[in-house]
Every structure is written in structure tokens, then in C-alpha cells.
Tab-separated table of C-alpha atoms in Angstrom:
chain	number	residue	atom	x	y	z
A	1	UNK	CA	9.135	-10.692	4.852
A	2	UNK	CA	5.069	-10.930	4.621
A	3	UNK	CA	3.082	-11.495	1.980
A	4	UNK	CA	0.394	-8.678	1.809
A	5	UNK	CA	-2.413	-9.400	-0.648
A	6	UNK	CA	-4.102	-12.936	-1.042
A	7	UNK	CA	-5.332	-14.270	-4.218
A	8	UNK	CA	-8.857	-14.526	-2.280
A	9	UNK	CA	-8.925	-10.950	-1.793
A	10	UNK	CA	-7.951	-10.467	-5.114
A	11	UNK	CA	-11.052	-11.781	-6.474
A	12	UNK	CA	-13.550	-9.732	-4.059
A	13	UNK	CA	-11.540	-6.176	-5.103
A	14	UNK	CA	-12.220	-7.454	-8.565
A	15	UNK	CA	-16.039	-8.472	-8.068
A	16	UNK	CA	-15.866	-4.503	-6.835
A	17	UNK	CA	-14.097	-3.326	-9.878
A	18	UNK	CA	-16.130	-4.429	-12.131
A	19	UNK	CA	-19.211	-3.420	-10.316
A	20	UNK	CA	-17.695	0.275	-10.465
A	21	UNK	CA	-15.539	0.129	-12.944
A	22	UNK	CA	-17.831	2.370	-14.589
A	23	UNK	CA	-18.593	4.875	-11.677
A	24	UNK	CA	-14.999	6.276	-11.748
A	25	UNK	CA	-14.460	9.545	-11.918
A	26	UNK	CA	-11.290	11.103	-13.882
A	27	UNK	CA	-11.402	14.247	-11.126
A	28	UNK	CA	-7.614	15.465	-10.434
A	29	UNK	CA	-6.403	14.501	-7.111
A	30	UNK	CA	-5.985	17.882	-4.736
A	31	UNK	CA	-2.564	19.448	-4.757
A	32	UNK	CA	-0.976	17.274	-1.588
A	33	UNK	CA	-0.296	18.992	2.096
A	34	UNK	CA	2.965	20.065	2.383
A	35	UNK	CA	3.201	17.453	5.380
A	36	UNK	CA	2.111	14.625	3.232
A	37	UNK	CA	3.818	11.134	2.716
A	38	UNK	CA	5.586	10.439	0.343
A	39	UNK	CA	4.923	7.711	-1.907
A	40	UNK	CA	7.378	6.517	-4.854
A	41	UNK	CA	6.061	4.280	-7.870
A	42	UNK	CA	9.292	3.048	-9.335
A	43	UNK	CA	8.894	0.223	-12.549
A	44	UNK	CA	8.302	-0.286	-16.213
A	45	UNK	CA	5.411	0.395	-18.603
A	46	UNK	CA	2.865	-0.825	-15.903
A	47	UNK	CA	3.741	1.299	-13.276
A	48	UNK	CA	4.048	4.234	-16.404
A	49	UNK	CA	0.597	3.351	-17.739
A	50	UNK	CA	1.591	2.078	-20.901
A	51	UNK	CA	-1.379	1.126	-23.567
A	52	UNK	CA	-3.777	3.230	-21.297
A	53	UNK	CA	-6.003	5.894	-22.766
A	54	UNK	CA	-5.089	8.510	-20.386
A	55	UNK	CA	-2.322	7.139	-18.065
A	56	UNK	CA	-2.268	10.402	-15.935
A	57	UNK	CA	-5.667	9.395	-14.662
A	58	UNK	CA	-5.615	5.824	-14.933
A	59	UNK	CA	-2.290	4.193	-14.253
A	60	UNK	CA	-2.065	2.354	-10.909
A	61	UNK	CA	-0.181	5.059	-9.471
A	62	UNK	CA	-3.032	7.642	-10.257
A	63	UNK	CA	-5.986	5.783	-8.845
A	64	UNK	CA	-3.663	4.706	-5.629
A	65	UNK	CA	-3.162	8.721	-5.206
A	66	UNK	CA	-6.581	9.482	-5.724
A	67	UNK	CA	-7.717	6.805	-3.127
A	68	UNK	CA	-4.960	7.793	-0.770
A	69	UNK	CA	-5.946	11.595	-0.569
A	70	UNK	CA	-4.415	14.725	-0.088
A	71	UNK	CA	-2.308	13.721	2.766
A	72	UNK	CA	-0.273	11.256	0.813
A	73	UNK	CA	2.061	12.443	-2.311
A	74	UNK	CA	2.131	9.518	-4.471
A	75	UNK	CA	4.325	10.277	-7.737
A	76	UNK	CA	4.829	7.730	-10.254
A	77	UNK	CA	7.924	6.927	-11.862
A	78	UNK	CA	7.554	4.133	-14.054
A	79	UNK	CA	9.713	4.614	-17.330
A	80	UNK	CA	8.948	1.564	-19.836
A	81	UNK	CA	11.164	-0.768	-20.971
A	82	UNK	CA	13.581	-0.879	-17.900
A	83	UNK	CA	15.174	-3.568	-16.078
A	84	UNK	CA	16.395	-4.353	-12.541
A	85	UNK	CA	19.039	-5.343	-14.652
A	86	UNK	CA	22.064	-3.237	-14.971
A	87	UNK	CA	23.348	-5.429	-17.546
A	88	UNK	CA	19.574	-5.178	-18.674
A	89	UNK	CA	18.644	-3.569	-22.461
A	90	UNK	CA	17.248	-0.075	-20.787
A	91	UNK	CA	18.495	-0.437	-16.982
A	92	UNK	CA	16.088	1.743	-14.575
A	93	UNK	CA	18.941	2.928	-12.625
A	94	UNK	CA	20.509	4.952	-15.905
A	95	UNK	CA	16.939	6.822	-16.305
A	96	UNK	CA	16.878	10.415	-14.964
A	97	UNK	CA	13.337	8.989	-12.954
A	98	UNK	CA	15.839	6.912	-10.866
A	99	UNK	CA	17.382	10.232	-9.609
A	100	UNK	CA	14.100	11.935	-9.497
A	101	UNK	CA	13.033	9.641	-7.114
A	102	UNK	CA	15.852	9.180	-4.544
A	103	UNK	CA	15.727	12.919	-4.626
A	104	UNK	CA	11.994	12.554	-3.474
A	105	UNK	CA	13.303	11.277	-0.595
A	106	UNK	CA	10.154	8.700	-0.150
A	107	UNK	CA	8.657	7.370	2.869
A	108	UNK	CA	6.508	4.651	0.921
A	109	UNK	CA	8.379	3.204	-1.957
A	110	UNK	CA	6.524	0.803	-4.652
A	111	UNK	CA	8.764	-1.733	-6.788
A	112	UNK	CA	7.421	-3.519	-9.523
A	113	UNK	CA	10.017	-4.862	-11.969
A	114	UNK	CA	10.649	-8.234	-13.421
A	115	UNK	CA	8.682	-8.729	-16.762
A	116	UNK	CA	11.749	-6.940	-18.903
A	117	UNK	CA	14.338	-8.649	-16.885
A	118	UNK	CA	12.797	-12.021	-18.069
A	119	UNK	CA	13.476	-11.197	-21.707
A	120	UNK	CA	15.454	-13.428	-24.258
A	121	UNK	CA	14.943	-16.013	-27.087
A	122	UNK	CA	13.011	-18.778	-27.173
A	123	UNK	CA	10.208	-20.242	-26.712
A	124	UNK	CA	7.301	-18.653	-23.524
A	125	UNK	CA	6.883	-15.197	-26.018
A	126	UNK	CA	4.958	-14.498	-28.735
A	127	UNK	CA	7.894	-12.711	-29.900
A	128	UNK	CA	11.068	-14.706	-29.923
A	129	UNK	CA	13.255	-13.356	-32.714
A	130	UNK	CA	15.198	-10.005	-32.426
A	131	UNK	CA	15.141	-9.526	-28.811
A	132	UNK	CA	17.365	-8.620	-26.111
A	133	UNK	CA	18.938	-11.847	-23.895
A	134	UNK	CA	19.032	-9.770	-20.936
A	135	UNK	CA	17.790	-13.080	-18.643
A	136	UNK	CA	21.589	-14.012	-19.479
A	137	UNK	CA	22.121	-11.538	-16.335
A	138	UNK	CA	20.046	-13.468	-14.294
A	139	UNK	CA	23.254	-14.465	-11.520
A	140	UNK	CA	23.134	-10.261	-11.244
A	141	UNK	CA	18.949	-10.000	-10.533
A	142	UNK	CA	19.696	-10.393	-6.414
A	143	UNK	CA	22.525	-8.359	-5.853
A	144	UNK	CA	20.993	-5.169	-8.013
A	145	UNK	CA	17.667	-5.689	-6.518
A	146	UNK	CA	19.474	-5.202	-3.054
A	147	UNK	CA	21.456	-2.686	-4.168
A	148	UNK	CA	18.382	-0.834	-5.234
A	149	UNK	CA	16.739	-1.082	-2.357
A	150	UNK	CA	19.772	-0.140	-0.349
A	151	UNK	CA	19.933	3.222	-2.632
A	152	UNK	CA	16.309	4.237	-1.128
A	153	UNK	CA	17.315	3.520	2.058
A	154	UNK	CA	20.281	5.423	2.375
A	155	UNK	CA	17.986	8.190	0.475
A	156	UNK	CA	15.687	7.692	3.798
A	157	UNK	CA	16.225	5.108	6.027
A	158	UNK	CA	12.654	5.281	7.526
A	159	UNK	CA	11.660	4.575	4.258
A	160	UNK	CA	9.236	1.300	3.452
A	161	UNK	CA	9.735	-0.923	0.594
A	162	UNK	CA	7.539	-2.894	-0.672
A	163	UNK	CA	8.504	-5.172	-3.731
A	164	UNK	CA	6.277	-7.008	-6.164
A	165	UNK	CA	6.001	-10.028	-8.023
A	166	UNK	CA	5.457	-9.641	-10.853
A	167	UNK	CA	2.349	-9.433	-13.049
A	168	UNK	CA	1.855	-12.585	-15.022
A	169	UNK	CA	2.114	-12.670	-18.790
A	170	UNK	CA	-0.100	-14.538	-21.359
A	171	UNK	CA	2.397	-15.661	-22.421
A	172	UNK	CA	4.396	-12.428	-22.984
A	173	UNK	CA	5.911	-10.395	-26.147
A	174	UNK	CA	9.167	-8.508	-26.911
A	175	UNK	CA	10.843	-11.244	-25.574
A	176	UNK	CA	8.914	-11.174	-21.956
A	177	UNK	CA	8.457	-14.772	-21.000
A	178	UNK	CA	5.991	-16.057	-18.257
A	179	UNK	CA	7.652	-19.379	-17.216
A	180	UNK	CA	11.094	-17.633	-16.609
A	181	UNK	CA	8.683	-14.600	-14.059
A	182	UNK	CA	7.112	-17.932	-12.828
A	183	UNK	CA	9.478	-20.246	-11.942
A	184	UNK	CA	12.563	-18.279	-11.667
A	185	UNK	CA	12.472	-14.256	-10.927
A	186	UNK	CA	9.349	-14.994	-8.463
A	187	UNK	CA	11.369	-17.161	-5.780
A	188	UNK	CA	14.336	-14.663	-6.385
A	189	UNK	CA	12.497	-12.056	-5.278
A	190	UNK	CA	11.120	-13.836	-2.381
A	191	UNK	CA	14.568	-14.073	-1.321
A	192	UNK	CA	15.220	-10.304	-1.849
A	193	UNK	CA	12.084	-9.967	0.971
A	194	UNK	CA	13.738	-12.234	3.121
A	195	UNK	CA	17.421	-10.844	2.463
A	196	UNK	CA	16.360	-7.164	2.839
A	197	UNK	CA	13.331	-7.092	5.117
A	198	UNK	CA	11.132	-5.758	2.640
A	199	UNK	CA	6.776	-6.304	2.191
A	200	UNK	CA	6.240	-8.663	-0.974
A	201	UNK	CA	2.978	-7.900	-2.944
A	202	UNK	CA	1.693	-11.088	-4.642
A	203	UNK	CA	0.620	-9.386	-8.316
A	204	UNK	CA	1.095	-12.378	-10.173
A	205	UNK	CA	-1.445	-14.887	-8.366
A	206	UNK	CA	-3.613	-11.966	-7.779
A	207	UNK	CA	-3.881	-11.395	-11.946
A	208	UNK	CA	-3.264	-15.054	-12.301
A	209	UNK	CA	-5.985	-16.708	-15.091
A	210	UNK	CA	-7.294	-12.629	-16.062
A	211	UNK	CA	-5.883	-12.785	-19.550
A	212	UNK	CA	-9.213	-10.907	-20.150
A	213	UNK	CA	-7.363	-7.584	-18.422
A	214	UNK	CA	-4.097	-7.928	-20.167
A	215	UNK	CA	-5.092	-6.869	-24.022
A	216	UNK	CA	-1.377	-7.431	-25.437
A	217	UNK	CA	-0.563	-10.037	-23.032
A	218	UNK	CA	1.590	-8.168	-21.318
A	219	UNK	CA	-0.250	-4.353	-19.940
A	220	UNK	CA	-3.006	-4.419	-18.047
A	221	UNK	CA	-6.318	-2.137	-19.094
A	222	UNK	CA	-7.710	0.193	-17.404
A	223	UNK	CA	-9.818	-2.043	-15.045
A	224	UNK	CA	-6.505	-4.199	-14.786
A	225	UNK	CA	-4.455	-0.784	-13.538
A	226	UNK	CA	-7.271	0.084	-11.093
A	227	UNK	CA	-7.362	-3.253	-9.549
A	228	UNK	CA	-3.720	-3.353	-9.104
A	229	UNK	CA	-4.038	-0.074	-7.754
A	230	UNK	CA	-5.852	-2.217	-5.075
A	231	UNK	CA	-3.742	-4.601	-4.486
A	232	UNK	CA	-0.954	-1.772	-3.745
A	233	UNK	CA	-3.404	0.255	-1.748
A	234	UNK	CA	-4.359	-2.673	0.527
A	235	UNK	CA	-0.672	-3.551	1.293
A	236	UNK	CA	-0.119	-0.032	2.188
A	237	UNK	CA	-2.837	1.001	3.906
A	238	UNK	CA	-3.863	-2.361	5.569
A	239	UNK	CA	-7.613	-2.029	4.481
A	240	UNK	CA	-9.490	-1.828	1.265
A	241	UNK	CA	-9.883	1.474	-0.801
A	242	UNK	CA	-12.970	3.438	-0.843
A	243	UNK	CA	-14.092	2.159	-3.797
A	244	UNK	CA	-16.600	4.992	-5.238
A	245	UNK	CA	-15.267	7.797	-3.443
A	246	UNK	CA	-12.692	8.664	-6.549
């Protein structure tokens, strides 16, 4: 297990960001070689592009194609509201994108789940009445996490995983609650790296203290989704993106 993005180089790729994030340009990304790798975004409403204004150019996974180029496919299927949970509200695995996406048969696979899963009453939310307990599940995260992984594998076993913490929330809604992503699904799925092999991205101390980028407390905006699509890019590609070459 290796963790792939510091905090430190999270604040550089932001100081870039912001320096751009007015130069980018909304361009469709080239139809994708036949040859090309394939890259699966699998989540929620972040990975979806939830609260964007056009999620099919700004979304993480649309900027990380973009930067990646024509010889990567990168696909995103984020569906919001889902859980790692299957004893979750909406789990991900009961969503026709879970079955798109084994049948995509990825070589790159992108996991960002958590901030549903943390969900229940009580106080961390700004919205504590009416919503689902599905942290109650909690003794379950592990085992589906590895059995979710284990899915993608057996759908390619030369397939590479890489798993994120998740995003931090400020202090969440719907239920979502910070402290529980903090100090509870974090080291779980630190052991899910360890247990399965898998790369760990760090998105929660890399968006740690940027309330400013997370308008509802819980999505980030666009520069938010294009500096996580940093973050992702750098743990997959070892090196910065090419910032300004959109």
C-alpha cells in the first residue's frame, strides 16, 4: 500500500489551479485509440459531477481524460447517492454503472466512496433529522470494499486499483458526517490498501481546510473537481498534468 499524493503537493497543484483556473478550455477530448487504456471512475456525486454547471466537461473524470489524451479511455461512472455499503440506502453495486463498468473491463480503476457510507443521525451534519443510518453497517465497510475490488479483478486481473480517502466535509449534509470519514472510514480504508494491495489517494488532507471549494459542504466546484482531477492524475501518471494544455 503507498500513499500517492502529499498534502504539500496538494497546495502547489492548487497555487496552479487557480492561476489557470480561468485558461481552461471546455474542448471535447478526441474519440480514444482503439488501443487505449482503460480507465474506470467508479463513486458518488463527486466522481458524477454533482452541483457542477456542466459535469460532462468539468467533473474530475472529464478534466483527468482530457489531460490524459487520446491514448487513455477514461469513462466515468459515478452515480450519486451510493454506498460501498450493500446494506447502504442506494448501494453502488445494485446500479446498472456497476455492470457497465466490470464490462469495461478496466486497466486503471478509480474508487472514491465513503462520504454516503458515513451517513446517520446525530450530531457532525447540518442535516441530522430524516436520514438514512446506513453507518449502522459499518462492521460490513471492509469486507464489501474487498469484495469490490475483488469483482474488478476477476473482471481483469492486470487491472490497478487505486482507492481514495475520502474528500472531507464541512461538516457534511444529508446525514454525511466528517468526524465518522475522519476518524473511522479513513483508517478502514487504509486497511483495505494494506489487505488488498491497492494505491491509496490521500483526498481528504489534500482538500483539508478548502471549505472555500466545497459550496454545500459536501461537492466540490469546479476548481475543486479540476484539482482533484490532479490529485488522481498525479497518482496515475506519476507526474503532474499539463496544466494549460486542456
Amino acid at each position: 500500500m503507498k500513499k500517492i499524493v502529499s498534502s504539500f503537493c496538494g497546495r502547489i497543484f492548487l497555487g496552479l489551479l487557480v492561476g489557470l483556473g480561468l485558461l481552461h478550455s471546455p474542448a471535447l477530448l478526441a474519440d480514444a485509440s482503439p488501443q487505449a487504456t482503460r480507465v474506470a471512475c467508479i463513486g458518488a456525486s463527486i466522481t458524477y459531477g454533482h452541483g457542477l454547471k456542466d459535469r460532462e466537461h468539468n467533473s474530475y473524470p472529464a478534466w483527468l481524460g482530457r489531460w490524459l489524451g487520446t491514448n487513455y479511455n477514461v469513462r466515468n461512472f459515478g452515480v450519486s447517492g451510493t454506498t460501498m455499503l450493500r446494506q447502504g440506502d442506494k448501494p453502488y453495486i445494485q446500479q446498472k454503472a456497476f455492470a457497465d463498468a466490470l464490462a469495461f473491463k478496466p486497466d486503471v480503476v478509480i474508487i472514491l466512496f465513503g462520504g454516503n457510507d458515513s451517513k446517520h443521525p446525530g450530531p457532525g451534519s447540518l442535516d441530522t433529522n430524516n436520514v438514512p443510518n446506513n453507518w449502522q453497517h459499518k462492521a460490513d465497510f471492509v469486507p464489501d470494499y474487498e469484495a469490490f475490488i475483488a469483482d474488478f479483478r476477476r473482471a481483469n486481473p492486470a487491472a490497478r486499483i487505486y482507492i481514495c480517502y475520502p474528500t472531507p466535509a464541512f461538516p457534511g449534509r444529508w446525514g454525511i458526517n466528517d468526524n465518522t470519514i475522519h476518524h473511522e472510514i479513513i483508517p478502514l480504508v487504509h486497511q483495505i490498501a494494506a489487505d488488498t494491495g491497492a494505491n491509496v489517494i490521500d483526498l481528504y488532507d489534500a482538500f483539508a481546510g478548502r471549505k472555500d471549494l466545497f459550496p454545500d459542504t459536501v461537492h466540490p466546484n469546479e476548481v475543486g473537481a479540476r484539482l482533484l482531477a490532479a490529485y488522481v492524475y498525479t497518482a496515475v501518471m506519476g507526474r503532474a498534468p499539463p496544466f494549460g494544455h486542456e
